[in-house]
């Protein structure tokens, strides 16, 4: 595209492109340059924001693998003045699921996860008492957290949160660097699945019932 230098300040100039000539409305070279810069800045900001979302809300690996014992943690329950510990849940198969009300990918998993939980609610397991879902939120806002629980209809899960976001002690203990993240532990507290989808969860559970 060529713009004659002697006509840069005109409101209407001729542009040559692919052997064809077009007329475009044109304010001034300076205004065009400023508009281009502003557009570039907005584009960069948008890309950085998208990058942040993917880095904090995705499915990244953590330091614990299948066969390892999941360390004990103590997290405040959604019920006032009550805390939940991993050790207290031994004897059950437990999905420890990390999420937040602001994490769209996390909340998209809830409908199918709820289906699996209901499917095995009264199942007779070979070596475990029950299947439980311990839902640990990385929210900061109690109202947003509780509203999301109600909206997603997951009141039947066990809910806990320190309500300090990524500063939660469990984040460091379990080396959580992105959400959604989850650990499936057996009745002995041993990891038998990590960051698994609902289909794999269903498959693992199906092999542990009579």
JSON list of C-alpha atoms in Angstrom, two decimals:
[
{"chain": "A", "resi": 1, "resn": "UNK", "atom": "CA", "xyz": [0.00, 0.00, 0.00]},
{"chain": "A", "resi": 2, "resn": "UNK", "atom": "CA", "xyz": [1.44, 3.35, -1.06]},
{"chain": "A", "resi": 3, "resn": "UNK", "atom": "CA", "xyz": [0.26, 6.74, 0.19]},
{"chain": "A", "resi": 4, "resn": "UNK", "atom": "CA", "xyz": [1.79, 9.75, -1.59]},
{"chain": "A", "resi": 5, "resn": "UNK", "atom": "CA", "xyz": [3.74, 11.83, 0.94]},
{"chain": "A", "resi": 6, "resn": "UNK", "atom": "CA", "xyz": [2.46, 15.09, -0.48]},
{"chain": "A", "resi": 7, "resn": "UNK", "atom": "CA", "xyz": [-1.13, 14.02, 0.14]},
{"chain": "A", "resi": 8, "resn": "UNK", "atom": "CA", "xyz": [-0.88, 12.57, 3.66]},
{"chain": "A", "resi": 9, "resn": "UNK", "atom": "CA", "xyz": [-2.86, 15.40, 5.21]},
{"chain": "A", "resi": 10, "resn": "UNK", "atom": "CA", "xyz": [-5.76, 15.22, 2.80]},
{"chain": "A", "resi": 11, "resn": "UNK", "atom": "CA", "xyz": [-9.04, 13.73, 3.94]},
{"chain": "A", "resi": 12, "resn": "UNK", "atom": "CA", "xyz": [-9.27, 11.52, 0.89]},
{"chain": "A", "resi": 13, "resn": "UNK", "atom": "CA", "xyz": [-6.32, 9.81, -0.75]},
{"chain": "A", "resi": 14, "resn": "UNK", "atom": "CA", "xyz": [-5.75, 7.21, -3.42]},
{"chain": "A", "resi": 15, "resn": "UNK", "atom": "CA", "xyz": [-4.28, 3.86, -2.37]},
{"chain": "A", "resi": 16, "resn": "UNK", "atom": "CA", "xyz": [-2.61, 1.44, -4.77]},
{"chain": "A", "resi": 17, "resn": "UNK", "atom": "CA", "xyz": [-3.00, -2.24, -3.90]},
{"chain": "A", "resi": 18, "resn": "UNK", "atom": "CA", "xyz": [-2.53, -5.24, -6.17]},
{"chain": "A", "resi": 19, "resn": "UNK", "atom": "CA", "xyz": [-2.61, -3.05, -9.26]},
{"chain": "A", "resi": 20, "resn": "UNK", "atom": "CA", "xyz": [-5.95, -1.58, -8.27]},
{"chain": "A", "resi": 21, "resn": "UNK", "atom": "CA", "xyz": [-6.60, 1.92, -7.01]},
{"chain": "A", "resi": 22, "resn": "UNK", "atom": "CA", "xyz": [-8.95, 2.74, -4.17]},
{"chain": "A", "resi": 23, "resn": "UNK", "atom": "CA", "xyz": [-9.99, 5.93, -2.44]},
{"chain": "A", "resi": 24, "resn": "UNK", "atom": "CA", "xyz": [-10.12, 5.90, 1.38]},
{"chain": "A", "resi": 25, "resn": "UNK", "atom": "CA", "xyz": [-11.15, 8.48, 3.91]},
{"chain": "A", "resi": 26, "resn": "UNK", "atom": "CA", "xyz": [-8.05, 9.73, 5.67]},
{"chain": "A", "resi": 27, "resn": "UNK", "atom": "CA", "xyz": [-7.74, 12.19, 8.55]},
{"chain": "A", "resi": 28, "resn": "UNK", "atom": "CA", "xyz": [-4.02, 12.64, 9.03]},
{"chain": "A", "resi": 29, "resn": "UNK", "atom": "CA", "xyz": [-0.87, 10.58, 9.28]},
{"chain": "A", "resi": 30, "resn": "UNK", "atom": "CA", "xyz": [-0.43, 11.45, 12.97]},
{"chain": "A", "resi": 31, "resn": "UNK", "atom": "CA", "xyz": [-3.96, 10.39, 13.87]},
{"chain": "A", "resi": 32, "resn": "UNK", "atom": "CA", "xyz": [-3.56, 7.17, 11.94]},
{"chain": "A", "resi": 33, "resn": "UNK", "atom": "CA", "xyz": [-0.33, 6.41, 13.75]},
{"chain": "A", "resi": 34, "resn": "UNK", "atom": "CA", "xyz": [-1.90, 7.05, 17.18]},
{"chain": "A", "resi": 35, "resn": "UNK", "atom": "CA", "xyz": [-4.87, 4.84, 16.32]},
{"chain": "A", "resi": 36, "resn": "UNK", "atom": "CA", "xyz": [-2.54, 2.04, 15.23]},
{"chain": "A", "resi": 37, "resn": "UNK", "atom": "CA", "xyz": [-0.53, 2.28, 18.45]},
{"chain": "A", "resi": 38, "resn": "UNK", "atom": "CA", "xyz": [-3.68, 2.19, 20.58]},
{"chain": "A", "resi": 39, "resn": "UNK", "atom": "CA", "xyz": [-4.93, -0.86, 18.69]},
{"chain": "A", "resi": 40, "resn": "UNK", "atom": "CA", "xyz": [-1.62, -2.64, 19.22]},
{"chain": "A", "resi": 41, "resn": "UNK", "atom": "CA", "xyz": [-1.66, -1.91, 22.95]},
{"chain": "A", "resi": 42, "resn": "UNK", "atom": "CA", "xyz": [-5.21, -3.25, 23.26]},
{"chain": "A", "resi": 43, "resn": "UNK", "atom": "CA", "xyz": [-4.24, -6.38, 21.36]},
{"chain": "A", "resi": 44, "resn": "UNK", "atom": "CA", "xyz": [-1.24, -7.01, 23.62]},
{"chain": "A", "resi": 45, "resn": "UNK", "atom": "CA", "xyz": [-3.34, -6.45, 26.74]},
{"chain": "A", "resi": 46, "resn": "UNK", "atom": "CA", "xyz": [-5.95, -8.89, 25.47]},
{"chain": "A", "resi": 47, "resn": "UNK", "atom": "CA", "xyz": [-3.33, -11.55, 24.73]},
{"chain": "A", "resi": 48, "resn": "UNK", "atom": "CA", "xyz": [-1.76, -11.12, 28.17]},
{"chain": "A", "resi": 49, "resn": "UNK", "atom": "CA", "xyz": [-5.17, -11.47, 29.82]},
{"chain": "A", "resi": 50, "resn": "UNK", "atom": "CA", "xyz": [-5.96, -14.63, 27.85]},
{"chain": "A", "resi": 51, "resn": "UNK", "atom": "CA", "xyz": [-2.54, -16.02, 28.76]},
{"chain": "A", "resi": 52, "resn": "UNK", "atom": "CA", "xyz": [-3.26, -15.35, 32.44]},
{"chain": "A", "resi": 53, "resn": "UNK", "atom": "CA", "xyz": [-6.59, -17.15, 32.25]},
{"chain": "A", "resi": 54, "resn": "UNK", "atom": "CA", "xyz": [-5.03, -20.23, 30.65]},
{"chain": "A", "resi": 55, "resn": "UNK", "atom": "CA", "xyz": [-2.16, -20.25, 33.15]},
{"chain": "A", "resi": 56, "resn": "UNK", "atom": "CA", "xyz": [-4.44, -20.10, 36.21]},
{"chain": "A", "resi": 57, "resn": "UNK", "atom": "CA", "xyz": [-7.43, -22.01, 34.95]},
{"chain": "A", "resi": 58, "resn": "UNK", "atom": "CA", "xyz": [-6.29, -25.10, 33.13]},
{"chain": "A", "resi": 59, "resn": "UNK", "atom": "CA", "xyz": [-5.28, -28.66, 33.81]},
{"chain": "A", "resi": 60, "resn": "UNK", "atom": "CA", "xyz": [-1.60, -28.66, 34.70]},
{"chain": "A", "resi": 61, "resn": "UNK", "atom": "CA", "xyz": [0.31, -31.44, 36.40]},
{"chain": "A", "resi": 62, "resn": "UNK", "atom": "CA", "xyz": [1.26, -31.41, 40.08]},
{"chain": "A", "resi": 63, "resn": "UNK", "atom": "CA", "xyz": [4.01, -33.00, 42.14]},
{"chain": "A", "resi": 64, "resn": "UNK", "atom": "CA", "xyz": [2.00, -36.01, 43.36]},
{"chain": "A", "resi": 65, "resn": "UNK", "atom": "CA", "xyz": [1.46, -39.12, 41.26]},
{"chain": "A", "resi": 66, "resn": "UNK", "atom": "CA", "xyz": [-0.52, -42.33, 41.46]},
{"chain": "A", "resi": 67, "resn": "UNK", "atom": "CA", "xyz": [0.68, -44.66, 44.19]},
{"chain": "A", "resi": 68, "resn": "UNK", "atom": "CA", "xyz": [1.73, -41.86, 46.53]},
{"chain": "A", "resi": 69, "resn": "UNK", "atom": "CA", "xyz": [-0.02, -41.02, 49.79]},
{"chain": "A", "resi": 70, "resn": "UNK", "atom": "CA", "xyz": [-1.85, -37.71, 49.72]},
{"chain": "A", "resi": 71, "resn": "UNK", "atom": "CA", "xyz": [-0.67, -35.57, 52.67]},
{"chain": "A", "resi": 72, "resn": "UNK", "atom": "CA", "xyz": [-3.16, -34.66, 55.34]},
{"chain": "A", "resi": 73, "resn": "UNK", "atom": "CA", "xyz": [-4.63, -31.15, 55.28]},
{"chain": "A", "resi": 74, "resn": "UNK", "atom": "CA", "xyz": [-7.10, -29.31, 57.47]},
{"chain": "A", "resi": 75, "resn": "UNK", "atom": "CA", "xyz": [-9.50, -26.94, 55.70]},
{"chain": "A", "resi": 76, "resn": "UNK", "atom": "CA", "xyz": [-12.43, -24.94, 57.11]},
{"chain": "A", "resi": 77, "resn": "UNK", "atom": "CA", "xyz": [-15.79, -26.40, 56.11]},
{"chain": "A", "resi": 78, "resn": "UNK", "atom": "CA", "xyz": [-18.61, -24.44, 54.55]},
{"chain": "A", "resi": 79, "resn": "UNK", "atom": "CA", "xyz": [-20.34, -25.14, 57.85]},
{"chain": "A", "resi": 80, "resn": "UNK", "atom": "CA", "xyz": [-19.33, -22.62, 60.50]},
{"chain": "A", "resi": 81, "resn": "UNK", "atom": "CA", "xyz": [-16.66, -23.61, 63.04]},
{"chain": "A", "resi": 82, "resn": "UNK", "atom": "CA", "xyz": [-16.00, -26.98, 61.45]},
{"chain": "A", "resi": 83, "resn": "UNK", "atom": "CA", "xyz": [-12.87, -28.26, 59.71]},
{"chain": "A", "resi": 84, "resn": "UNK", "atom": "CA", "xyz": [-12.32, -31.15, 57.33]},
{"chain": "A", "resi": 85, "resn": "UNK", "atom": "CA", "xyz": [-9.20, -33.30, 57.29]},
{"chain": "A", "resi": 86, "resn": "UNK", "atom": "CA", "xyz": [-8.09, -35.88, 54.77]},
{"chain": "A", "resi": 87, "resn": "UNK", "atom": "CA", "xyz": [-7.16, -38.35, 57.51]},
{"chain": "A", "resi": 88, "resn": "UNK", "atom": "CA", "xyz": [-10.71, -38.25, 58.88]},
{"chain": "A", "resi": 89, "resn": "UNK", "atom": "CA", "xyz": [-12.01, -39.45, 55.51]},
{"chain": "A", "resi": 90, "resn": "UNK", "atom": "CA", "xyz": [-9.94, -42.64, 55.41]},
{"chain": "A", "resi": 91, "resn": "UNK", "atom": "CA", "xyz": [-12.03, -45.70, 54.75]},
{"chain": "A", "resi": 92, "resn": "UNK", "atom": "CA", "xyz": [-13.77, -43.92, 51.88]},
{"chain": "A", "resi": 93, "resn": "UNK", "atom": "CA", "xyz": [-12.88, -43.33, 48.24]},
{"chain": "A", "resi": 94, "resn": "UNK", "atom": "CA", "xyz": [-12.55, -39.58, 47.98]},
{"chain": "A", "resi": 95, "resn": "UNK", "atom": "CA", "xyz": [-12.24, -37.20, 45.06]},
{"chain": "A", "resi": 96, "resn": "UNK", "atom": "CA", "xyz": [-10.41, -34.10, 46.31]},
{"chain": "A", "resi": 97, "resn": "UNK", "atom": "CA", "xyz": [-11.46, -31.50, 43.78]},
{"chain": "A", "resi": 98, "resn": "UNK", "atom": "CA", "xyz": [-9.97, -27.98, 43.59]},
{"chain": "A", "resi": 99, "resn": "UNK", "atom": "CA", "xyz": [-12.05, -25.27, 41.95]},
{"chain": "A", "resi": 100, "resn": "UNK", "atom": "CA", "xyz": [-13.34, -21.69, 42.33]},
{"chain": "A", "resi": 101, "resn": "UNK", "atom": "CA", "xyz": [-16.55, -19.85, 41.52]},
{"chain": "A", "resi": 102, "resn": "UNK", "atom": "CA", "xyz": [-14.68, -17.72, 38.93]},
{"chain": "A", "resi": 103, "resn": "UNK", "atom": "CA", "xyz": [-13.19, -20.74, 37.12]},
{"chain": "A", "resi": 104, "resn": "UNK", "atom": "CA", "xyz": [-15.47, -21.57, 34.18]},
{"chain": "A", "resi": 105, "resn": "UNK", "atom": "CA", "xyz": [-13.71, -24.85, 33.23]},
{"chain": "A", "resi": 106, "resn": "UNK", "atom": "CA", "xyz": [-14.06, -25.98, 36.85]},
{"chain": "A", "resi": 107, "resn": "UNK", "atom": "CA", "xyz": [-17.77, -25.34, 36.97]},
{"chain": "A", "resi": 108, "resn": "UNK", "atom": "CA", "xyz": [-18.35, -27.03, 33.64]},
{"chain": "A", "resi": 109, "resn": "UNK", "atom": "CA", "xyz": [-17.26, -30.32, 35.25]},
{"chain": "A", "resi": 110, "resn": "UNK", "atom": "CA", "xyz": [-19.90, -30.13, 37.99]},
{"chain": "A", "resi": 111, "resn": "UNK", "atom": "CA", "xyz": [-22.94, -31.55, 36.14]},
{"chain": "A", "resi": 112, "resn": "UNK", "atom": "CA", "xyz": [-21.15, -34.77, 35.10]},
{"chain": "A", "resi": 113, "resn": "UNK", "atom": "CA", "xyz": [-19.35, -35.05, 38.43]},
{"chain": "A", "resi": 114, "resn": "UNK", "atom": "CA", "xyz": [-22.70, -34.77, 40.17]},
{"chain": "A", "resi": 115, "resn": "UNK", "atom": "CA", "xyz": [-24.08, -37.55, 37.98]},
{"chain": "A", "resi": 116, "resn": "UNK", "atom": "CA", "xyz": [-21.22, -39.87, 38.96]},
{"chain": "A", "resi": 117, "resn": "UNK", "atom": "CA", "xyz": [-21.60, -39.00, 42.63]},
{"chain": "A", "resi": 118, "resn": "UNK", "atom": "CA", "xyz": [-25.32, -39.83, 42.54]},
{"chain": "A", "resi": 119, "resn": "UNK", "atom": "CA", "xyz": [-24.65, -43.06, 40.62]},
{"chain": "A", "resi": 120, "resn": "UNK", "atom": "CA", "xyz": [-22.36, -44.36, 43.38]},
{"chain": "A", "resi": 121, "resn": "UNK", "atom": "CA", "xyz": [-24.11, -42.76, 46.33]},
{"chain": "A", "resi": 122, "resn": "UNK", "atom": "CA", "xyz": [-25.43, -46.10, 47.63]},
{"chain": "A", "resi": 123, "resn": "UNK", "atom": "CA", "xyz": [-22.94, -48.40, 45.89]},
{"chain": "A", "resi": 124, "resn": "UNK", "atom": "CA", "xyz": [-21.41, -51.32, 47.79]},
{"chain": "A", "resi": 125, "resn": "UNK", "atom": "CA", "xyz": [-17.64, -51.04, 47.46]},
{"chain": "A", "resi": 126, "resn": "UNK", "atom": "CA", "xyz": [-15.28, -53.96, 47.96]},
{"chain": "A", "resi": 127, "resn": "UNK", "atom": "CA", "xyz": [-12.92, -52.26, 50.39]},
{"chain": "A", "resi": 128, "resn": "UNK", "atom": "CA", "xyz": [-14.40, -48.82, 51.01]},
{"chain": "A", "resi": 129, "resn": "UNK", "atom": "CA", "xyz": [-17.43, -47.49, 52.82]},
{"chain": "A", "resi": 130, "resn": "UNK", "atom": "CA", "xyz": [-18.55, -44.75, 50.42]},
{"chain": "A", "resi": 131, "resn": "UNK", "atom": "CA", "xyz": [-17.54, -42.48, 47.55]},
{"chain": "A", "resi": 132, "resn": "UNK", "atom": "CA", "xyz": [-17.22, -38.84, 48.62]},
{"chain": "A", "resi": 133, "resn": "UNK", "atom": "CA", "xyz": [-16.40, -35.61, 46.85]},
{"chain": "A", "resi": 134, "resn": "UNK", "atom": "CA", "xyz": [-14.38, -33.09, 48.85]},
{"chain": "A", "resi": 135, "resn": "UNK", "atom": "CA", "xyz": [-14.73, -29.82, 46.97]},
{"chain": "A", "resi": 136, "resn": "UNK", "atom": "CA", "xyz": [-12.04, -27.31, 47.97]},
{"chain": "A", "resi": 137, "resn": "UNK", "atom": "CA", "xyz": [-12.54, -23.78, 46.67]},
{"chain": "A", "resi": 138, "resn": "UNK", "atom": "CA", "xyz": [-9.82, -21.21, 46.00]},
{"chain": "A", "resi": 139, "resn": "UNK", "atom": "CA", "xyz": [-12.30, -18.38, 46.33]},
{"chain": "A", "resi": 140, "resn": "UNK", "atom": "CA", "xyz": [-11.75, -15.19, 48.29]},
{"chain": "A", "resi": 141, "resn": "UNK", "atom": "CA", "xyz": [-15.40, -14.20, 48.46]},
{"chain": "A", "resi": 142, "resn": "UNK", "atom": "CA", "xyz": [-17.65, -16.29, 50.70]},
{"chain": "A", "resi": 143, "resn": "UNK", "atom": "CA", "xyz": [-20.84, -15.10, 49.00]},
{"chain": "A", "resi": 144, "resn": "UNK", "atom": "CA", "xyz": [-19.59, -15.94, 45.49]},
{"chain": "A", "resi": 145, "resn": "UNK", "atom": "CA", "xyz": [-18.47, -19.36, 46.72]},
{"chain": "A", "resi": 146, "resn": "UNK", "atom": "CA", "xyz": [-21.78, -20.21, 48.38]},
{"chain": "A", "resi": 147, "resn": "UNK", "atom": "CA", "xyz": [-23.81, -18.87, 45.47]},
{"chain": "A", "resi": 148, "resn": "UNK", "atom": "CA", "xyz": [-21.85, -21.06, 43.03]},
{"chain": "A", "resi": 149, "resn": "UNK", "atom": "CA", "xyz": [-22.48, -24.13, 45.18]},
{"chain": "A", "resi": 150, "resn": "UNK", "atom": "CA", "xyz": [-26.21, -23.45, 45.09]},
{"chain": "A", "resi": 151, "resn": "UNK", "atom": "CA", "xyz": [-26.32, -22.52, 41.40]},
{"chain": "A", "resi": 152, "resn": "UNK", "atom": "CA", "xyz": [-24.37, -25.65, 40.37]},
{"chain": "A", "resi": 153, "resn": "UNK", "atom": "CA", "xyz": [-26.56, -27.81, 42.66]},
{"chain": "A", "resi": 154, "resn": "UNK", "atom": "CA", "xyz": [-23.59, -29.47, 44.34]},
{"chain": "A", "resi": 155, "resn": "UNK", "atom": "CA", "xyz": [-24.74, -29.10, 47.94]},
{"chain": "A", "resi": 156, "resn": "UNK", "atom": "CA", "xyz": [-24.31, -32.87, 48.39]},
{"chain": "A", "resi": 157, "resn": "UNK", "atom": "CA", "xyz": [-20.51, -32.54, 48.07]},
{"chain": "A", "resi": 158, "resn": "UNK", "atom": "CA", "xyz": [-18.35, -31.81, 51.08]},
{"chain": "A", "resi": 159, "resn": "UNK", "atom": "CA", "xyz": [-17.24, -28.16, 50.79]},
{"chain": "A", "resi": 160, "resn": "UNK", "atom": "CA", "xyz": [-14.23, -26.43, 52.29]},
{"chain": "A", "resi": 161, "resn": "UNK", "atom": "CA", "xyz": [-12.23, -23.27, 51.69]},
{"chain": "A", "resi": 162, "resn": "UNK", "atom": "CA", "xyz": [-9.81, -20.98, 53.49]},
{"chain": "A", "resi": 163, "resn": "UNK", "atom": "CA", "xyz": [-11.24, -18.12, 51.42]},
{"chain": "A", "resi": 164, "resn": "UNK", "atom": "CA", "xyz": [-7.79, -16.69, 50.72]},
{"chain": "A", "resi": 165, "resn": "UNK", "atom": "CA", "xyz": [-7.48, -17.85, 47.12]},
{"chain": "A", "resi": 166, "resn": "UNK", "atom": "CA", "xyz": [-4.07, -18.99, 45.93]},
{"chain": "A", "resi": 167, "resn": "UNK", "atom": "CA", "xyz": [-2.60, -18.22, 49.36]},
{"chain": "A", "resi": 168, "resn": "UNK", "atom": "CA", "xyz": [-4.41, -21.25, 50.78]},
{"chain": "A", "resi": 169, "resn": "UNK", "atom": "CA", "xyz": [-2.09, -23.61, 52.62]},
{"chain": "A", "resi": 170, "resn": "UNK", "atom": "CA", "xyz": [-3.42, -26.60, 50.71]},
{"chain": "A", "resi": 171, "resn": "UNK", "atom": "CA", "xyz": [-2.23, -25.03, 47.43]},
{"chain": "A", "resi": 172, "resn": "UNK", "atom": "CA", "xyz": [1.38, -25.25, 48.58]},
{"chain": "A", "resi": 173, "resn": "UNK", "atom": "CA", "xyz": [0.95, -28.62, 50.27]},
{"chain": "A", "resi": 174, "resn": "UNK", "atom": "CA", "xyz": [-0.47, -30.26, 47.17]},
{"chain": "A", "resi": 175, "resn": "UNK", "atom": "CA", "xyz": [1.60, -28.22, 44.70]},
{"chain": "A", "resi": 176, "resn": "UNK", "atom": "CA", "xyz": [-1.49, -26.93, 42.90]},
{"chain": "A", "resi": 177, "resn": "UNK", "atom": "CA", "xyz": [-0.48, -24.57, 40.08]},
{"chain": "A", "resi": 178, "resn": "UNK", "atom": "CA", "xyz": [-3.73, -24.49, 38.10]},
{"chain": "A", "resi": 179, "resn": "UNK", "atom": "CA", "xyz": [-7.37, -25.39, 38.45]},
{"chain": "A", "resi": 180, "resn": "UNK", "atom": "CA", "xyz": [-9.37, -27.49, 37.92]},
{"chain": "A", "resi": 181, "resn": "UNK", "atom": "CA", "xyz": [-7.16, -30.01, 39.69]},
{"chain": "A", "resi": 182, "resn": "UNK", "atom": "CA", "xyz": [-8.12, -33.19, 41.49]},
{"chain": "A", "resi": 183, "resn": "UNK", "atom": "CA", "xyz": [-6.85, -36.26, 43.29]},
{"chain": "A", "resi": 184, "resn": "UNK", "atom": "CA", "xyz": [-8.77, -39.50, 43.64]},
{"chain": "A", "resi": 185, "resn": "UNK", "atom": "CA", "xyz": [-7.66, -41.38, 46.74]},
{"chain": "A", "resi": 186, "resn": "UNK", "atom": "CA", "xyz": [-8.63, -44.84, 47.89]},
{"chain": "A", "resi": 187, "resn": "UNK", "atom": "CA", "xyz": [-9.68, -45.96, 51.33]},
{"chain": "A", "resi": 188, "resn": "UNK", "atom": "CA", "xyz": [-6.06, -45.85, 52.51]},
{"chain": "A", "resi": 189, "resn": "UNK", "atom": "CA", "xyz": [-5.38, -42.32, 51.29]},
{"chain": "A", "resi": 190, "resn": "UNK", "atom": "CA", "xyz": [-3.36, -43.51, 48.29]},
{"chain": "A", "resi": 191, "resn": "UNK", "atom": "CA", "xyz": [-3.69, -41.63, 45.01]},
{"chain": "A", "resi": 192, "resn": "UNK", "atom": "CA", "xyz": [-5.35, -43.78, 42.35]},
{"chain": "A", "resi": 193, "resn": "UNK", "atom": "CA", "xyz": [-6.20, -40.99, 39.91]},
{"chain": "A", "resi": 194, "resn": "UNK", "atom": "CA", "xyz": [-5.08, -37.43, 39.25]},
{"chain": "A", "resi": 195, "resn": "UNK", "atom": "CA", "xyz": [-6.77, -34.71, 37.18]},
{"chain": "A", "resi": 196, "resn": "UNK", "atom": "CA", "xyz": [-9.13, -37.31, 35.75]},
{"chain": "A", "resi": 197, "resn": "UNK", "atom": "CA", "xyz": [-12.33, -36.63, 33.85]},
{"chain": "A", "resi": 198, "resn": "UNK", "atom": "CA", "xyz": [-15.74, -37.98, 34.80]},
{"chain": "A", "resi": 199, "resn": "UNK", "atom": "CA", "xyz": [-15.47, -40.94, 32.42]},
{"chain": "A", "resi": 200, "resn": "UNK", "atom": "CA", "xyz": [-12.22, -42.17, 33.98]},
{"chain": "A", "resi": 201, "resn": "UNK", "atom": "CA", "xyz": [-13.66, -41.55, 37.44]},
{"chain": "A", "resi": 202, "resn": "UNK", "atom": "CA", "xyz": [-16.70, -43.65, 36.56]},
{"chain": "A", "resi": 203, "resn": "UNK", "atom": "CA", "xyz": [-14.46, -46.41, 35.19]},
{"chain": "A", "resi": 204, "resn": "UNK", "atom": "CA", "xyz": [-12.25, -46.54, 38.28]},
{"chain": "A", "resi": 205, "resn": "UNK", "atom": "CA", "xyz": [-15.22, -46.61, 40.63]},
{"chain": "A", "resi": 206, "resn": "UNK", "atom": "CA", "xyz": [-16.99, -49.29, 38.59]},
{"chain": "A", "resi": 207, "resn": "UNK", "atom": "CA", "xyz": [-14.03, -51.62, 39.16]},
{"chain": "A", "resi": 208, "resn": "UNK", "atom": "CA", "xyz": [-14.23, -51.16, 42.94]},
{"chain": "A", "resi": 209, "resn": "UNK", "atom": "CA", "xyz": [-17.84, -52.15, 43.50]},
{"chain": "A", "resi": 210, "resn": "UNK", "atom": "CA", "xyz": [-19.20, -55.68, 44.04]}
]
